[in-house]
Amino acid sequence: MEEYRSIIKEILGEIEPYEEIENDTDLIESQILDSLSIVFLVTQLEDKYNIVIDENKVLPQNFKSINIIAGILNELLNTR
């Protein structure tokens, strides 16, 4: 899962290059992610891992932190 966290941090760095983001930073509350940046993150992850993230999973609570996003990625990649 550390690889996933690293990739997510890389993508978030494109969204907010001057923000220090930890694995448990609340990405929604700190306004790092909004609806458009969530869509950007999803498309980047789908392209990187050749997956489709179901639209039912694209909810703010599922993108609250790097740890939560990495958990979802881990679940998707280990069930295909």
Short mmCIF file of N, CA and C in Angstrom, two decimals:
data_model
loop_
_atom_site.label_atom_id
_atom_site.label_comp_id
_atom_site.label_asym_id
_atom_site.label_seq_id
_atom_site.Cartn_x
_atom_site.Cartn_y
_atom_site.Cartn_z
N MET A 1 0.82 -1.20 0.00
CA MET A 1 0.00 0.00 0.00
C MET A 1 0.86 1.26 0.00
N GLU A 2 2.10 1.12 0.37
CA GLU A 2 2.98 2.31 0.38
C GLU A 2 3.16 2.86 -1.04
N GLU A 3 3.21 1.96 -2.03
CA GLU A 3 3.31 2.41 -3.42
C GLU A 3 2.10 3.26 -3.79
N TYR A 4 0.92 2.81 -3.37
CA TYR A 4 -0.30 3.56 -3.68
C TYR A 4 -0.25 4.94 -3.03
N ARG A 5 0.16 4.98 -1.75
CA ARG A 5 0.25 6.27 -1.05
C ARG A 5 1.21 7.21 -1.78
N SER A 6 2.30 6.67 -2.24
CA SER A 6 3.30 7.48 -2.94
C SER A 6 2.74 8.06 -4.24
N ILE A 7 2.05 7.23 -5.01
CA ILE A 7 1.44 7.69 -6.27
C ILE A 7 0.36 8.73 -6.00
N ILE A 8 -0.45 8.50 -4.98
CA ILE A 8 -1.51 9.45 -4.62
C ILE A 8 -0.89 10.78 -4.23
N LYS A 9 0.18 10.74 -3.42
CA LYS A 9 0.87 11.99 -3.02
C LYS A 9 1.42 12.72 -4.24
N GLU A 10 1.94 11.97 -5.19
CA GLU A 10 2.46 12.56 -6.42
C GLU A 10 1.36 13.31 -7.17
N ILE A 11 0.22 12.68 -7.31
CA ILE A 11 -0.92 13.31 -8.02
C ILE A 11 -1.41 14.52 -7.23
N LEU A 12 -1.52 14.38 -5.91
CA LEU A 12 -1.96 15.50 -5.09
C LEU A 12 -0.98 16.67 -5.18
N GLY A 13 0.29 16.35 -5.37
CA GLY A 13 1.30 17.40 -5.55
C GLY A 13 1.07 18.21 -6.81
N GLU A 14 0.47 17.59 -7.81
CA GLU A 14 0.10 18.33 -9.03
C GLU A 14 -1.09 19.25 -8.75
N ILE A 15 -1.98 18.80 -7.88
CA ILE A 15 -3.18 19.58 -7.55
C ILE A 15 -2.82 20.74 -6.61
N GLU A 16 -2.05 20.46 -5.58
CA GLU A 16 -1.64 21.46 -4.58
C GLU A 16 -0.14 21.37 -4.36
N PRO A 17 0.66 21.97 -5.26
CA PRO A 17 2.11 21.81 -5.18
C PRO A 17 2.77 22.41 -3.94
N TYR A 18 2.13 23.34 -3.26
CA TYR A 18 2.77 23.99 -2.12
C TYR A 18 2.23 23.54 -0.77
N GLU A 19 1.41 22.53 -0.80
CA GLU A 19 0.76 22.03 0.43
C GLU A 19 1.51 20.81 0.94
N GLU A 20 1.77 20.78 2.25
CA GLU A 20 2.39 19.62 2.89
C GLU A 20 1.27 18.64 3.24
N ILE A 21 1.28 17.48 2.61
CA ILE A 21 0.18 16.53 2.78
C ILE A 21 0.70 15.24 3.41
N GLU A 22 0.11 14.89 4.54
CA GLU A 22 0.44 13.65 5.24
C GLU A 22 -0.59 12.58 4.86
N ASN A 23 -0.31 11.33 5.21
CA ASN A 23 -1.23 10.24 4.88
C ASN A 23 -2.60 10.39 5.52
N ASP A 24 -2.66 11.07 6.67
CA ASP A 24 -3.94 11.23 7.37
C ASP A 24 -4.50 12.65 7.30
N THR A 25 -3.90 13.51 6.47
CA THR A 25 -4.44 14.86 6.27
C THR A 25 -5.86 14.77 5.73
N ASP A 26 -6.77 15.53 6.32
CA ASP A 26 -8.14 15.56 5.82
C ASP A 26 -8.17 16.41 4.55
N LEU A 27 -8.22 15.74 3.42
CA LEU A 27 -8.10 16.40 2.12
C LEU A 27 -9.33 17.24 1.77
N ILE A 28 -10.47 16.87 2.31
CA ILE A 28 -11.71 17.60 2.05
C ILE A 28 -11.78 18.83 2.96
N GLU A 29 -11.61 18.61 4.25
CA GLU A 29 -11.68 19.68 5.24
C GLU A 29 -10.64 20.77 4.97
N SER A 30 -9.44 20.36 4.57
CA SER A 30 -8.37 21.34 4.30
C SER A 30 -8.48 21.94 2.89
N GLN A 31 -9.52 21.56 2.17
CA GLN A 31 -9.83 22.08 0.84
C GLN A 31 -8.74 21.80 -0.20
N ILE A 32 -8.01 20.71 0.00
CA ILE A 32 -7.05 20.26 -1.00
C ILE A 32 -7.81 19.62 -2.16
N LEU A 33 -8.85 18.87 -1.82
CA LEU A 33 -9.68 18.25 -2.85
C LEU A 33 -11.07 18.88 -2.86
N ASP A 34 -11.54 19.15 -4.06
CA ASP A 34 -12.92 19.53 -4.28
C ASP A 34 -13.46 18.61 -5.37
N SER A 35 -14.66 18.84 -5.84
CA SER A 35 -15.27 17.91 -6.80
C SER A 35 -14.44 17.76 -8.08
N LEU A 36 -13.90 18.85 -8.59
CA LEU A 36 -13.10 18.77 -9.82
C LEU A 36 -11.77 18.05 -9.59
N SER A 37 -11.13 18.34 -8.48
CA SER A 37 -9.84 17.68 -8.23
C SER A 37 -10.01 16.21 -7.89
N ILE A 38 -11.15 15.83 -7.32
CA ILE A 38 -11.44 14.41 -7.09
C ILE A 38 -11.55 13.70 -8.44
N VAL A 39 -12.25 14.31 -9.39
CA VAL A 39 -12.38 13.72 -10.73
C VAL A 39 -10.99 13.59 -11.37
N PHE A 40 -10.15 14.62 -11.24
CA PHE A 40 -8.79 14.56 -11.77
C PHE A 40 -8.01 13.40 -11.15
N LEU A 41 -8.08 13.29 -9.83
CA LEU A 41 -7.38 12.22 -9.11
C LEU A 41 -7.88 10.85 -9.57
N VAL A 42 -9.18 10.70 -9.69
CA VAL A 42 -9.77 9.42 -10.13
C VAL A 42 -9.26 9.06 -11.52
N THR A 43 -9.29 9.99 -12.45
CA THR A 43 -8.85 9.67 -13.82
C THR A 43 -7.36 9.35 -13.85
N GLN A 44 -6.57 10.04 -13.05
CA GLN A 44 -5.14 9.73 -12.99
C GLN A 44 -4.90 8.32 -12.46
N LEU A 45 -5.61 7.95 -11.41
CA LEU A 45 -5.46 6.61 -10.83
C LEU A 45 -5.97 5.53 -11.78
N GLU A 46 -7.08 5.81 -12.45
CA GLU A 46 -7.61 4.84 -13.42
C GLU A 46 -6.61 4.63 -14.56
N ASP A 47 -6.01 5.70 -15.04
CA ASP A 47 -5.02 5.58 -16.12
C ASP A 47 -3.77 4.85 -15.64
N LYS A 48 -3.29 5.20 -14.47
CA LYS A 48 -2.06 4.61 -13.93
C LYS A 48 -2.20 3.11 -13.70
N TYR A 49 -3.33 2.69 -13.16
CA TYR A 49 -3.50 1.28 -12.77
C TYR A 49 -4.42 0.50 -13.71
N ASN A 50 -4.86 1.15 -14.79
CA ASN A 50 -5.73 0.50 -15.76
C ASN A 50 -6.95 -0.14 -15.09
N ILE A 51 -7.64 0.68 -14.29
CA ILE A 51 -8.83 0.23 -13.57
C ILE A 51 -9.96 1.21 -13.85
N VAL A 52 -11.14 0.84 -13.39
CA VAL A 52 -12.29 1.74 -13.41
C VAL A 52 -12.78 1.84 -11.97
N ILE A 53 -12.81 3.06 -11.46
CA ILE A 53 -13.33 3.28 -10.12
C ILE A 53 -14.82 3.57 -10.28
N ASP A 54 -15.64 2.70 -9.72
CA ASP A 54 -17.09 2.81 -9.84
C ASP A 54 -17.56 4.17 -9.32
N GLU A 55 -18.48 4.76 -10.05
CA GLU A 55 -18.96 6.10 -9.67
C GLU A 55 -19.59 6.10 -8.28
N ASN A 56 -20.07 4.96 -7.80
CA ASN A 56 -20.62 4.87 -6.44
C ASN A 56 -19.54 5.04 -5.37
N LYS A 57 -18.28 4.84 -5.74
CA LYS A 57 -17.17 5.02 -4.81
C LYS A 57 -16.62 6.44 -4.85
N VAL A 58 -17.02 7.22 -5.84
CA VAL A 58 -16.50 8.59 -5.98
C VAL A 58 -17.36 9.52 -5.13
N LEU A 59 -17.16 9.40 -3.82
CA LEU A 59 -17.86 10.20 -2.83
C LEU A 59 -16.81 10.90 -1.96
N PRO A 60 -17.10 12.10 -1.48
CA PRO A 60 -16.11 12.83 -0.68
C PRO A 60 -15.54 12.02 0.48
N GLN A 61 -16.37 11.25 1.18
CA GLN A 61 -15.87 10.48 2.32
C GLN A 61 -14.83 9.44 1.92
N ASN A 62 -14.86 8.99 0.66
CA ASN A 62 -13.87 8.02 0.18
C ASN A 62 -12.57 8.68 -0.25
N PHE A 63 -12.53 10.00 -0.23
CA PHE A 63 -11.34 10.75 -0.64
C PHE A 63 -10.89 11.69 0.47
N LYS A 64 -11.22 11.32 1.68
CA LYS A 64 -10.93 12.16 2.84
C LYS A 64 -9.45 12.19 3.20
N SER A 65 -8.74 11.09 2.94
CA SER A 65 -7.31 11.05 3.26
C SER A 65 -6.59 10.11 2.29
N ILE A 66 -5.29 10.23 2.25
CA ILE A 66 -4.47 9.35 1.42
C ILE A 66 -4.66 7.90 1.86
N ASN A 67 -4.73 7.67 3.17
CA ASN A 67 -4.91 6.31 3.68
C ASN A 67 -6.21 5.68 3.18
N ILE A 68 -7.29 6.45 3.17
CA ILE A 68 -8.58 5.92 2.71
C ILE A 68 -8.53 5.63 1.21
N ILE A 69 -7.95 6.55 0.45
CA ILE A 69 -7.84 6.36 -1.01
C ILE A 69 -6.98 5.13 -1.31
N ALA A 70 -5.87 4.99 -0.60
CA ALA A 70 -4.99 3.83 -0.81
C ALA A 70 -5.71 2.53 -0.48
N GLY A 71 -6.55 2.54 0.55
CA GLY A 71 -7.33 1.36 0.91
C GLY A 71 -8.30 0.97 -0.19
N ILE A 72 -8.94 1.96 -0.80
CA ILE A 72 -9.86 1.70 -1.90
C ILE A 72 -9.10 1.13 -3.09
N LEU A 73 -7.95 1.73 -3.40
CA LEU A 73 -7.11 1.23 -4.50
C LEU A 73 -6.70 -0.21 -4.24
N ASN A 74 -6.25 -0.48 -3.03
CA ASN A 74 -5.81 -1.82 -2.66
C ASN A 74 -6.95 -2.82 -2.85
N GLU A 75 -8.15 -2.44 -2.41
CA GLU A 75 -9.32 -3.30 -2.57
C GLU A 75 -9.62 -3.56 -4.06
N LEU A 76 -9.60 -2.51 -4.86
CA LEU A 76 -9.89 -2.65 -6.30
C LEU A 76 -8.85 -3.51 -7.02
N LEU A 77 -7.59 -3.29 -6.71
CA LEU A 77 -6.53 -4.00 -7.42
C LEU A 77 -6.37 -5.44 -6.96
N ASN A 78 -6.83 -5.76 -5.78
CA ASN A 78 -6.71 -7.12 -5.28
C ASN A 78 -7.94 -7.96 -5.53
N THR A 79 -8.98 -7.37 -6.15
CA THR A 79 -10.20 -8.13 -6.44
C THR A 79 -10.44 -8.28 -7.93
N ARG A 80 -9.45 -7.94 -8.75
CA ARG A 80 -9.69 -8.10 -10.19
C ARG A 80 -9.03 -9.33 -10.72
#
